[in-house]
Every structure is written in structure tokens, then in C-alpha cells.
PDB file of C-alpha atoms in Angstrom:
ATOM      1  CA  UNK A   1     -37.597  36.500 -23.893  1.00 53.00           C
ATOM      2  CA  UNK A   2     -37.005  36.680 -19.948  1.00 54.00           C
ATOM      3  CA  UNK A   3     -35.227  39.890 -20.512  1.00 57.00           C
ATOM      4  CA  UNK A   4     -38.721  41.838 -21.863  1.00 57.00           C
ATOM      5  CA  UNK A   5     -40.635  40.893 -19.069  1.00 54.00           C
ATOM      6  CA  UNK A   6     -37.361  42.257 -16.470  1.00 57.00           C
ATOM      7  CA  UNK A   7     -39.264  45.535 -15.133  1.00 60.00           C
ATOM      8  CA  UNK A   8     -36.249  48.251 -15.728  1.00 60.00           C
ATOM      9  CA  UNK A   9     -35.739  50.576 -12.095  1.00 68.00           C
ATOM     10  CA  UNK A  10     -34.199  53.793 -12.025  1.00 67.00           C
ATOM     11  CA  UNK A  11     -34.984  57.269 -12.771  1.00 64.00           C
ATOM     12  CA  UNK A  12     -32.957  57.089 -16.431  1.00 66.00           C
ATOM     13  CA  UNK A  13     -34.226  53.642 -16.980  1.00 71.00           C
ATOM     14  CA  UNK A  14     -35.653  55.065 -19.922  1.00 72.00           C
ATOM     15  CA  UNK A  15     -32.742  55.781 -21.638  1.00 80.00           C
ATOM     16  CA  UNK A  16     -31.427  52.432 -21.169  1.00 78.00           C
ATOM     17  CA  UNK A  17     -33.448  50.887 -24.025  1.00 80.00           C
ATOM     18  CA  UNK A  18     -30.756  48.085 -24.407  1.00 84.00           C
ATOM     19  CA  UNK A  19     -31.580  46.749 -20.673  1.00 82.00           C
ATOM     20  CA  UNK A  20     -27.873  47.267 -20.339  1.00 87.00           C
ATOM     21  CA  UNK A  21     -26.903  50.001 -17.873  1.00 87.00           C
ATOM     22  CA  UNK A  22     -24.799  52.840 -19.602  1.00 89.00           C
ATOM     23  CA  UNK A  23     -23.888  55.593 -16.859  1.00 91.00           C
ATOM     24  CA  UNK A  24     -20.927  57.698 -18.280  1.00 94.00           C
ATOM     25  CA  UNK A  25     -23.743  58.086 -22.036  1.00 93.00           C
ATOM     26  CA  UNK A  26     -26.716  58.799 -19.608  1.00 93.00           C
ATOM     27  CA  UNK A  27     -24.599  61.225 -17.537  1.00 94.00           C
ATOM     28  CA  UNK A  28     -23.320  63.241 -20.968  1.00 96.00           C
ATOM     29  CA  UNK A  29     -26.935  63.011 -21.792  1.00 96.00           C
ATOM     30  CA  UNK A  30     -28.377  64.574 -19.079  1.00 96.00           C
ATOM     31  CA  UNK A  31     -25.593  67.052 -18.671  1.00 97.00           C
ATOM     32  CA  UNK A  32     -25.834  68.258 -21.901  1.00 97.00           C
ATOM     33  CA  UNK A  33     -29.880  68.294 -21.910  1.00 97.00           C
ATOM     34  CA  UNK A  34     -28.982  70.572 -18.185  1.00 98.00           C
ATOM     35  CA  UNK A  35     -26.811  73.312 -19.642  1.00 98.00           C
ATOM     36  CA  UNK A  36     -28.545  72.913 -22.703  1.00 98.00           C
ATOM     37  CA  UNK A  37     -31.834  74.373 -21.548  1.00 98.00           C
ATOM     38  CA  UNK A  38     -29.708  76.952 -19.284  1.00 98.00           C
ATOM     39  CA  UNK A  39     -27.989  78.671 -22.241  1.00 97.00           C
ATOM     40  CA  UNK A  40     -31.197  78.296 -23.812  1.00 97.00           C
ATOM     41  CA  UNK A  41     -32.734  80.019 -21.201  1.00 97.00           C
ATOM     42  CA  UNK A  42     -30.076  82.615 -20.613  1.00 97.00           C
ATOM     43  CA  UNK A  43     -29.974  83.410 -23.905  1.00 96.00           C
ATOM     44  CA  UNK A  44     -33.550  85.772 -23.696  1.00 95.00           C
ATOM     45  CA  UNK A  45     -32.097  87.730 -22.001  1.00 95.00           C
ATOM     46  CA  UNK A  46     -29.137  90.137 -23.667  1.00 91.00           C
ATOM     47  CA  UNK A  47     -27.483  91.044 -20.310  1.00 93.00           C
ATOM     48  CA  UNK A  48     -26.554  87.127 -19.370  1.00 93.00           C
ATOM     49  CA  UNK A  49     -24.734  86.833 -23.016  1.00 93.00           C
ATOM     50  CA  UNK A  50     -21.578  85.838 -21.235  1.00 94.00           C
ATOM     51  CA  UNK A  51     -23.336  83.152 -19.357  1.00 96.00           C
ATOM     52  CA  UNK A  52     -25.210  81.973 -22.636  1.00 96.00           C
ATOM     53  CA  UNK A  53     -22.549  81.568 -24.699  1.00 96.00           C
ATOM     54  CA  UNK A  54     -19.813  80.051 -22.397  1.00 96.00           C
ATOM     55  CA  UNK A  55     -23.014  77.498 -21.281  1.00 97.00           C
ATOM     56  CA  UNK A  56     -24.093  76.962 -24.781  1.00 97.00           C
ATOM     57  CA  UNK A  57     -20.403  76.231 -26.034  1.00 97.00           C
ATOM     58  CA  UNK A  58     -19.668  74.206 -22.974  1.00 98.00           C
ATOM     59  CA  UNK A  59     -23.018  72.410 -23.975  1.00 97.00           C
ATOM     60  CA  UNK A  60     -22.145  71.487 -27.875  1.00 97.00           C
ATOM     61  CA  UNK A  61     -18.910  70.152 -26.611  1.00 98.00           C
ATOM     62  CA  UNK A  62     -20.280  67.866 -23.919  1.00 97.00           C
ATOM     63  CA  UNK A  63     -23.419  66.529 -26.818  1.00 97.00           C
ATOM     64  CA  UNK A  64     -20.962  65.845 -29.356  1.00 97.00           C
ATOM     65  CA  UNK A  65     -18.704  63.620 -27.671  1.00 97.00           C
ATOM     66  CA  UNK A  66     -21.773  62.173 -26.125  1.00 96.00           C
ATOM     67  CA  UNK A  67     -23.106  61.332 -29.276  1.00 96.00           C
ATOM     68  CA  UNK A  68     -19.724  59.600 -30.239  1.00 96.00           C
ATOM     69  CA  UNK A  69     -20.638  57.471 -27.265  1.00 95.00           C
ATOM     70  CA  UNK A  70     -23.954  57.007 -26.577  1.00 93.00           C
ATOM     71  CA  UNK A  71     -25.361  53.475 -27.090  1.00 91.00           C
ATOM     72  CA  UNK A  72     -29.071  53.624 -27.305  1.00 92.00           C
ATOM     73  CA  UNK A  73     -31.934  56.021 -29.498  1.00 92.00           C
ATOM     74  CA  UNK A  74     -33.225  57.183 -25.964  1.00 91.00           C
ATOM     75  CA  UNK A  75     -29.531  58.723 -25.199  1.00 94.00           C
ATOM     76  CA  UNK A  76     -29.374  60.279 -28.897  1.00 95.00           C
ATOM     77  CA  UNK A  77     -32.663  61.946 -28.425  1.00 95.00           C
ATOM     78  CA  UNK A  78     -31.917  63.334 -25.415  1.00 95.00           C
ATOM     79  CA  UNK A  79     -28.305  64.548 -26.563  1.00 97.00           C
ATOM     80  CA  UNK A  80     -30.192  66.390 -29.625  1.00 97.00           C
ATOM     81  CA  UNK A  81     -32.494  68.115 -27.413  1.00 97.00           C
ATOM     82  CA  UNK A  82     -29.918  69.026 -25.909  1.00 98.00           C
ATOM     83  CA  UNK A  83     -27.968  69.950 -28.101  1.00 97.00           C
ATOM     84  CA  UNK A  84     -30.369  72.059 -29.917  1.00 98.00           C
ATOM     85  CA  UNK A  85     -30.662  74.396 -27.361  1.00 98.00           C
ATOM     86  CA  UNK A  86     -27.134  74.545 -26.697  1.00 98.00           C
ATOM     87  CA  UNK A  87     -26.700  75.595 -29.888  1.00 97.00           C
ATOM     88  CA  UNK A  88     -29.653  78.264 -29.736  1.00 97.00           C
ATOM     89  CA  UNK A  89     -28.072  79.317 -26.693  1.00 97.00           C
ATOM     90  CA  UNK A  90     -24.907  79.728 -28.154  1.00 97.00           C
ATOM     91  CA  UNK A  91     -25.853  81.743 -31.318  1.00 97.00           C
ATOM     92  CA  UNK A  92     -28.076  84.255 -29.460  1.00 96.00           C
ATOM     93  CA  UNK A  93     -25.293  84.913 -26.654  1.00 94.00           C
ATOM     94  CA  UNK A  94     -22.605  85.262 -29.477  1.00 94.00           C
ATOM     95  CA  UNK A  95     -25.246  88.055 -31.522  1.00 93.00           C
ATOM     96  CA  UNK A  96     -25.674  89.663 -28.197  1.00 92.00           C
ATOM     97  CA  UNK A  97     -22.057  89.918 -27.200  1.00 90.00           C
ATOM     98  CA  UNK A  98     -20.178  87.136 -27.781  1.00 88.00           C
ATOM     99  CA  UNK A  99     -17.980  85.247 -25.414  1.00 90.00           C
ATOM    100  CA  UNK A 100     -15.958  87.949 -24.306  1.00 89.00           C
ATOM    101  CA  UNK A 101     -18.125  90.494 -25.004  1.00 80.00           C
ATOM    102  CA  UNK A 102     -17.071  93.498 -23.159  1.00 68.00           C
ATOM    103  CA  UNK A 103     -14.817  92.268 -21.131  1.00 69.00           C
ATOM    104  CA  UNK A 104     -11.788  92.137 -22.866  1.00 66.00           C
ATOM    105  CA  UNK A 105     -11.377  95.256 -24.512  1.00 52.00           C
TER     106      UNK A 105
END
């Protein structure tokens, strides 16, 4: 029981429920939760489709494979958050425009 009293240091300690360190799953986690909320963001307004749809694409991508990968519930969560608003991103940018919307043609 020595490892449950180990106090776990770092800023995504959290995610490391395991008390193993996993940095490529906690990077695809936070990457995808990052461009996650930016196409979500984008996505309000109908100008920046181009932006939300490339970022919520590029976001789905990077959540799956992370889920493939990730090792612990804390990295899951944070991929579905994620990934949820990748995907919100993503829909709203392709009914305002789409990915090329515009541009080619």
C-alpha cells in the first residue's frame, strides 16, 4: 500500500490515476480537449466555418486514436470532452460552410 500514500506531482497528475506516468495519452488528451474547445468555440460564429471545421476534424482524429491509447478513466474523460466539442465544432462549421466552403469554387 506504499504506492497510495506516494503524493502524485505534476500539473496532469490527475490523469495519471494508475500512478504510472503516460505522456504521449496525456498529450492526445489535452490536445484534443485544446482544439476541441477552439472549434467549439469557433463554431458560434458563421464567418470562422473554415477554422471550425478543419479544427473540429483535426480534433475527432487526434480523440480517437487517443482513445485507442489512453490507459486510465481520467484520460478517457478528458478525450470525450474533448471530443464532444470537436464534434460540435465540426457539425456547425460543416452547416455553415463546410470545409471548403467558398473557397474552392
Amino acid at each position: 500500500m506504499a504506492q497510495a500514500a506516494r503524493p502524485h506531482h505534476g500539473l496532469l497528475s490527475f490523469l495519471d490515476t494508475d500512478g504510472k506516468p503516460h505522456p504521449v495519452q496525456n498529450a492526445f488528451a489535452v490536445t484534443t480537449l485544446v482544439i476541441g474547445a477552439i472549434a467549439f468555440v469557433t463554431a458560434h460564429f458563421t464567418q470562422l466555418h473554415l477554422v471550425s471545421s478543419w479544427t473540429g476534424l483535426v480534433g475527432m482524429i487526434t480523440g480517437a486514436w487517443g482513445q485507442l491509447i489512453s490507459a486510465t478513466t481520467g484520460e478517457r474523460f478528458v478525450l470525450i470532452i474533448g471530443l464532444g466539442a470537436a464534434g460540435v465544432g465540426f457539425y456547425l462549421g460543416m452547416a455553415h460552410g463546410g470545409l471548403f466552403g467558398g473557397v474552392l469554387g
